[in-house]
mmCIF file of C-alpha atoms in Angstrom:
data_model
loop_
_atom_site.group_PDB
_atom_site.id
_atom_site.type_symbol
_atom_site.label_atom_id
_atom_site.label_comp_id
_atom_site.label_asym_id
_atom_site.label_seq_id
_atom_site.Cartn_x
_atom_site.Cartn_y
_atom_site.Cartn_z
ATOM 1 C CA UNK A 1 0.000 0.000 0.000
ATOM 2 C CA UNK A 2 1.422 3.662 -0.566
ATOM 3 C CA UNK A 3 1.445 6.169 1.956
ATOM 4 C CA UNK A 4 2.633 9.801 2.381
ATOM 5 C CA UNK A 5 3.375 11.387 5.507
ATOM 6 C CA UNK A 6 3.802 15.065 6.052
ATOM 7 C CA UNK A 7 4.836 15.378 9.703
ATOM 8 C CA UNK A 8 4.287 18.908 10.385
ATOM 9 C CA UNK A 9 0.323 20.249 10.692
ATOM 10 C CA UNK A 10 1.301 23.821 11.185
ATOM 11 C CA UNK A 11 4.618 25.623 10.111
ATOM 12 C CA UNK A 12 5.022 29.142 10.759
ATOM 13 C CA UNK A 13 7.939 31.201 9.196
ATOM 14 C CA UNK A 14 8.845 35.128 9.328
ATOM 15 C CA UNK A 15 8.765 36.475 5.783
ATOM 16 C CA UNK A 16 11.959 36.240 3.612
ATOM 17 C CA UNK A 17 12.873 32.759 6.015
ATOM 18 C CA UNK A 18 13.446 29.812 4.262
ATOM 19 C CA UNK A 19 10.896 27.311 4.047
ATOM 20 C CA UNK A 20 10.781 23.507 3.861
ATOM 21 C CA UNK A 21 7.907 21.750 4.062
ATOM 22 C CA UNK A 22 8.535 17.818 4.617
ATOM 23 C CA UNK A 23 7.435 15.051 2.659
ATOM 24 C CA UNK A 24 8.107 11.368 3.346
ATOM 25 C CA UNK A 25 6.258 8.835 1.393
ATOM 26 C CA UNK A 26 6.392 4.765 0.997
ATOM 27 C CA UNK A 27 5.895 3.056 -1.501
ATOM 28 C CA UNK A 28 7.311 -0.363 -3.335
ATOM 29 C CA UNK A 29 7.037 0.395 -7.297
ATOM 30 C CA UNK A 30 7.979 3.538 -8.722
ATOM 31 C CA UNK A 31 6.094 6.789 -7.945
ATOM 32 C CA UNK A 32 5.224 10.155 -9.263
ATOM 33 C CA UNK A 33 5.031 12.856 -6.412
ATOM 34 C CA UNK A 34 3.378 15.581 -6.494
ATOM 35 C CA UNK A 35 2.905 19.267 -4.323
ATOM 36 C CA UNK A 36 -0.780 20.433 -4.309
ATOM 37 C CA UNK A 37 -1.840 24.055 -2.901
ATOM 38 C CA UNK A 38 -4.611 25.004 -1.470
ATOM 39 C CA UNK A 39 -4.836 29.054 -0.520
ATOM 40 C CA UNK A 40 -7.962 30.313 1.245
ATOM 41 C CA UNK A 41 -11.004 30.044 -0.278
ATOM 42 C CA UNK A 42 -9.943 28.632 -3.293
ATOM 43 C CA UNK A 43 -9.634 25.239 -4.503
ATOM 44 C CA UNK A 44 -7.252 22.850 -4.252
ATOM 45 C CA UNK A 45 -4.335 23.274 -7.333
ATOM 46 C CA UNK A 46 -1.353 21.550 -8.571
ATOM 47 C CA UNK A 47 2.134 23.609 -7.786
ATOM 48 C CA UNK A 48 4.305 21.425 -8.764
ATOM 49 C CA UNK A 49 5.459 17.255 -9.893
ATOM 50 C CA UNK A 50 8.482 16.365 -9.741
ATOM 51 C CA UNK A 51 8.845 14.865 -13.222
ATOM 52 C CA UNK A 52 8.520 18.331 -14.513
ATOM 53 C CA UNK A 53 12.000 19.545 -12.290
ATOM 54 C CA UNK A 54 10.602 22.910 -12.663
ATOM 55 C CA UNK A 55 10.449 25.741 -10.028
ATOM 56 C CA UNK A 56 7.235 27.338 -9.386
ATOM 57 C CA UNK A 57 6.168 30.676 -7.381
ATOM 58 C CA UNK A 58 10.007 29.966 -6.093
ATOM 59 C CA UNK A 59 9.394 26.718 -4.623
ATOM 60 C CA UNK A 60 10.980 23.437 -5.637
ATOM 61 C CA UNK A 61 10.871 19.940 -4.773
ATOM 62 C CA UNK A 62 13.345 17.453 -5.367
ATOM 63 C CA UNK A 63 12.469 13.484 -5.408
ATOM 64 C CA UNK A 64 15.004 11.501 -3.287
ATOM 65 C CA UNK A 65 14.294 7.733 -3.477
ATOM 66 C CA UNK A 66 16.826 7.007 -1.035
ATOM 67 C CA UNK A 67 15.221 8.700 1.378
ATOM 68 C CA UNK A 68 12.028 8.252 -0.254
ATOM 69 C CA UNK A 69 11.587 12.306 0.485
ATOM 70 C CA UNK A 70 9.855 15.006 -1.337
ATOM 71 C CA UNK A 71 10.886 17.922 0.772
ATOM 72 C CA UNK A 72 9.266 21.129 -0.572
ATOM 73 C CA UNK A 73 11.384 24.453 -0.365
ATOM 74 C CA UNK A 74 11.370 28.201 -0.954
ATOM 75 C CA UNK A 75 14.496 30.258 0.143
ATOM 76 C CA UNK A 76 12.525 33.548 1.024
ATOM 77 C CA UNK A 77 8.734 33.268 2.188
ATOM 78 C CA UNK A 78 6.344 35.697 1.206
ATOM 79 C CA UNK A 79 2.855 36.494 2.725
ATOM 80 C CA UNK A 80 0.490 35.003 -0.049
ATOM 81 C CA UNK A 81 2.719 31.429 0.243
ATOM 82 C CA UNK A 82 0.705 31.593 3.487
ATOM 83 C CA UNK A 83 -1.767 28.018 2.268
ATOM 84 C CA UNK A 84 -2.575 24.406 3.059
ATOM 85 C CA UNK A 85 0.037 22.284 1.242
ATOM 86 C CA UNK A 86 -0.495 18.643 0.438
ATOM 87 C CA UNK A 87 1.952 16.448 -0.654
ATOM 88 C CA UNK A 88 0.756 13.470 -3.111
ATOM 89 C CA UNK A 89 1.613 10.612 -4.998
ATOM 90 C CA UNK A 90 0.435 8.359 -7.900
ATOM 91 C CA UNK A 91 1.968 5.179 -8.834
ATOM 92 C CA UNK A 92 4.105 6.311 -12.120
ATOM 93 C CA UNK A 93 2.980 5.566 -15.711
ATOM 94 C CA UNK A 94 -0.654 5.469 -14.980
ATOM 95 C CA UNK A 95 -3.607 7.511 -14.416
ATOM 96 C CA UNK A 96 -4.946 5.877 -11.294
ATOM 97 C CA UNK A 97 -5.592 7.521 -8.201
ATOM 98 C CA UNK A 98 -3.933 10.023 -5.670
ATOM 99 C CA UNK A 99 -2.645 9.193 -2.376
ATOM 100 C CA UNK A 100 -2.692 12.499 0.152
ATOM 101 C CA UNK A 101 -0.589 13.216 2.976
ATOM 102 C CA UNK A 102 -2.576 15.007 5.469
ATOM 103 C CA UNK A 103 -1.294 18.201 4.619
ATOM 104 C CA UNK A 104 1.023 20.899 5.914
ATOM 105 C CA UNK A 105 -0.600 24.460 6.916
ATOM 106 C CA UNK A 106 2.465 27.291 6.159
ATOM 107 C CA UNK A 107 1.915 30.535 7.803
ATOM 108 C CA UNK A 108 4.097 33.319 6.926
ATOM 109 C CA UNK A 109 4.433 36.496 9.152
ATOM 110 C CA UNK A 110 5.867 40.529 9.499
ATOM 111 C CA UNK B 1 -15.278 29.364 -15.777
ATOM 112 C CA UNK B 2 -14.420 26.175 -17.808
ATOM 113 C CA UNK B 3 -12.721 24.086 -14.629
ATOM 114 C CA UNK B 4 -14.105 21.515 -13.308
ATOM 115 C CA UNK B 5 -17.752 22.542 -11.651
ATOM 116 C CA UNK B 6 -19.423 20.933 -8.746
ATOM 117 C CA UNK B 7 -23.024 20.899 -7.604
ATOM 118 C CA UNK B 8 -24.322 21.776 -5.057
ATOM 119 C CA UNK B 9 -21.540 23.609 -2.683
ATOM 120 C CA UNK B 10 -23.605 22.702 0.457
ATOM 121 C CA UNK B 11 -25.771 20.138 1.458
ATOM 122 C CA UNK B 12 -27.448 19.984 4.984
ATOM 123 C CA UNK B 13 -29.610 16.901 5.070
ATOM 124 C CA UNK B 14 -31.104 14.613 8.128
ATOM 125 C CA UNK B 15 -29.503 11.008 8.779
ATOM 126 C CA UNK B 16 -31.187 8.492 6.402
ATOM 127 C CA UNK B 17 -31.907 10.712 3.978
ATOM 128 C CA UNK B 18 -30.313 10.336 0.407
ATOM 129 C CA UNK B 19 -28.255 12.829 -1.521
ATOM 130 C CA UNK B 20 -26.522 13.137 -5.082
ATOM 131 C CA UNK B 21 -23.875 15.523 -5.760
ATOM 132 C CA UNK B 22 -22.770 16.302 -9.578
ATOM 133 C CA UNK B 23 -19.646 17.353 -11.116
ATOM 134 C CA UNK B 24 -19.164 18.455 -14.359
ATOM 135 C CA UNK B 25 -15.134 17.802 -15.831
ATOM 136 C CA UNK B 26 -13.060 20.055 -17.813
ATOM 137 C CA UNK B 27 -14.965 18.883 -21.135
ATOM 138 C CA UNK B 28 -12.263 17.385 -22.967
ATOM 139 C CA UNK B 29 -10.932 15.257 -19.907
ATOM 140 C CA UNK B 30 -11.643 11.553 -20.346
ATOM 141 C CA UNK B 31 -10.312 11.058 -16.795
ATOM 142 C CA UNK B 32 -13.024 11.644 -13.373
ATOM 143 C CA UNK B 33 -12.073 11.213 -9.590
ATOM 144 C CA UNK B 34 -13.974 11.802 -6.706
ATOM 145 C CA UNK B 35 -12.382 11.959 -3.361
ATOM 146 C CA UNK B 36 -13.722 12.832 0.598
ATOM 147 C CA UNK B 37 -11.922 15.304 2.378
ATOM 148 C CA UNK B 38 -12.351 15.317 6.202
ATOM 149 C CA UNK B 39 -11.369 18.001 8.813
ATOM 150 C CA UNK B 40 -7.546 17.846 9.402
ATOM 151 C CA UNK B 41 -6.998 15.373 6.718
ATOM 152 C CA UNK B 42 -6.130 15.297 2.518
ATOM 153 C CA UNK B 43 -8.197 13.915 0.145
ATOM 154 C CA UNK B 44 -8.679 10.453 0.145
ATOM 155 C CA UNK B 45 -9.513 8.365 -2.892
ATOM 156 C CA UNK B 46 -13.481 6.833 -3.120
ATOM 157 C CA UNK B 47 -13.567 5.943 -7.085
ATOM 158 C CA UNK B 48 -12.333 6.548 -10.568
ATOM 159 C CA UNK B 49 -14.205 6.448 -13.990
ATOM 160 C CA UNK B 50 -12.227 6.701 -17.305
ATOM 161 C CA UNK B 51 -14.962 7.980 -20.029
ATOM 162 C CA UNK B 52 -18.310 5.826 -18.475
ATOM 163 C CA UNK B 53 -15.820 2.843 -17.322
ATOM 164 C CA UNK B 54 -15.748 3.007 -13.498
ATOM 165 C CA UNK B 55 -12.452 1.174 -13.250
ATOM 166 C CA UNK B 56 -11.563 1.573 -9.529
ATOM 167 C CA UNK B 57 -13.076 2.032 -5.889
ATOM 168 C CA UNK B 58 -11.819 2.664 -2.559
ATOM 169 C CA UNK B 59 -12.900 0.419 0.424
ATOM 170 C CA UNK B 60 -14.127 3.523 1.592
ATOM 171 C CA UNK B 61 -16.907 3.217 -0.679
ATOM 172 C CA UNK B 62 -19.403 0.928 1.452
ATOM 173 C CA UNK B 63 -22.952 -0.318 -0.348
ATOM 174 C CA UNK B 64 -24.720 3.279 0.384
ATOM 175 C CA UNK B 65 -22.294 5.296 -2.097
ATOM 176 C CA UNK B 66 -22.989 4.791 -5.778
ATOM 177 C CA UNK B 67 -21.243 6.697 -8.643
ATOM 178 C CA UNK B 68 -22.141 7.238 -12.182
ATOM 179 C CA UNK B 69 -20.599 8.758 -15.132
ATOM 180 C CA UNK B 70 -23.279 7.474 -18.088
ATOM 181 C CA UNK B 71 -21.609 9.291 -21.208
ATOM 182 C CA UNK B 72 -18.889 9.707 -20.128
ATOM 183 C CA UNK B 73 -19.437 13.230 -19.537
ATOM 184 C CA UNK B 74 -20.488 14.416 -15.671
ATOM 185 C CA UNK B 75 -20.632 12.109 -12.907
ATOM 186 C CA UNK B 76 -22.875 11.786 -10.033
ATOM 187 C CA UNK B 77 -22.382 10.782 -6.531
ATOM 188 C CA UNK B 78 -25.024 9.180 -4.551
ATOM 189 C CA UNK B 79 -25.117 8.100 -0.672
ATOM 190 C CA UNK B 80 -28.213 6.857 0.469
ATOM 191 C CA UNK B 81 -29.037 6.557 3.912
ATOM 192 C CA UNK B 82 -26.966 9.047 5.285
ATOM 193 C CA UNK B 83 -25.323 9.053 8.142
ATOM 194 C CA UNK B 84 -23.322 11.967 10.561
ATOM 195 C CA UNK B 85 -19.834 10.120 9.914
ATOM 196 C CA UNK B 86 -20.505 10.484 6.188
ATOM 197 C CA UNK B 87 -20.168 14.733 6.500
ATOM 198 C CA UNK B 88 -17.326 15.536 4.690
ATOM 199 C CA UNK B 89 -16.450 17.689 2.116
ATOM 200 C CA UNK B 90 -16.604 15.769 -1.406
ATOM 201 C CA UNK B 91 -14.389 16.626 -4.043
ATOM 202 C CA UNK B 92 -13.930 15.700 -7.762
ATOM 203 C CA UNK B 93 -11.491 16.199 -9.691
ATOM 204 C CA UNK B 94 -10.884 15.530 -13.691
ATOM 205 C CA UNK B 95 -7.742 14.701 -15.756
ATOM 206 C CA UNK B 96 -6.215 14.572 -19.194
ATOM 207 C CA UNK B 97 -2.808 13.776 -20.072
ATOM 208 C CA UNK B 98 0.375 14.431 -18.006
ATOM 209 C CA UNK B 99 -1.680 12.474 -15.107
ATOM 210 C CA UNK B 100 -2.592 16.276 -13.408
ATOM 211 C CA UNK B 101 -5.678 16.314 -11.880
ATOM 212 C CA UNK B 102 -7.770 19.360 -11.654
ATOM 213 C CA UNK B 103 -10.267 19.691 -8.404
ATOM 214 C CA UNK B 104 -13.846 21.278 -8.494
ATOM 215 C CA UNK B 105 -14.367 23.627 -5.130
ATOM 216 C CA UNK B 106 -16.213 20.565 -3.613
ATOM 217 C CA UNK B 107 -19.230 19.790 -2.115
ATOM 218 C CA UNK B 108 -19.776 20.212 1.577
ATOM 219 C CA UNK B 109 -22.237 17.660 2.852
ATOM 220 C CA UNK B 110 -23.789 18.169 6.912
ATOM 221 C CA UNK B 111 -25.819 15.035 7.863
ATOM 222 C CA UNK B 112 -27.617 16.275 10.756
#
């Protein structure tokens, strides 16, 4: 069975700190990961996968199968990255379903 | 708005009663998923339909749910016999290629 475990409910940062939001997942084939966002009152949106190896809003993610990690990381926080972030996962090559962790809630202050 | 649409955004109904939620994909998406979301926890997975094919469902998905997707076009949800542990919110979410998956706003069900 996959799982993904984000360990951290609540992280709050000062803004322009670095940010890392952690991402630990299992899983015996091969995986896709994924970072969804969800800011308030809006719905839930893809930010980034890691197949793509692109950086979005200034955040990236990179997929470490030894450590079966998907860390996701800004180096300077801003206000609106203030959101409910959920790390997910798919089993790679097909279109089947999305496994959530249970999410990570970033709150960026003055 | 041409994402993916969901109907209605709240439902308050008494235990026993039955509901149906709909969600309309992006239109050229062949791909449908619905998920539940409850408090203080992601998505998780109920069922999957590729075009009117319902090709996968959770355990979650006891005798009372029931999904449809007859042209492969919207789907519906049904739970009958509702019950207070089945208030969640209820999401769906509709893909193309690339395996992204693009989320309606969700329905919020109350079973009272």
């Amino acid at each position: 069975a996959q799982r993904v475990t984000q360990p951290e409910k609540l992280l709050s940062v000062f803004k322009g700190a670095p940010v890392e939001l952690k991402c630990n997942y299992s899983y015996s084939g091969s995986p896709e990961l994924f970072w969804y966002v969800q800011y308030s009152r809006q719905r839930l949106q893809l930010l980034l996968r890691h197949i793509s190896r692109e950086s979005i809003k200034g955040f990236t993610a990179d997929l470490n199968k030894g450590e079966t990690s998907f860390h996701l990381k800004k180096p300077f926080a801003q206000e609106e990255d203030s959101a409910m972030y959920y790390c997910a996962l798919v089993r790679a090559g097909t279109a089947s379903k999305l496994t959530f962790g249970t999410g990570t809630r970033l709150q960026v202050t003055l | 708005d041409t994402g993916v649409s969901q109907d209605p955004r709240h439902k308050i109904t008494k235990r026993g009663q039955n509901v149906t939620f709909r969600c309309d994909p992006i239109s050229e998406h062949n791909r449908l998923y619905w998920y539940r979301q409850t408090l203080g926890q992601g998505p998780e997975f109920l069922t999957y339909f590729q075009n009117e094919a319902q090709l996968e469902k959770s355990r979650l998905l006891s005798d009372r749910f029931s999904a449809e997707r007859p042209k492969g076009s919207f789907s519906t949800l049904e739970i009958q016999r509702t019950e207070q542990g089945d208030s969640a919110m209820y999401l769906c979410a509709s893909g193309g290629g690339q395996n992204i998956q693009y989320f309606g706003a969700g329905t919020r069900l109350s079973v009272l």
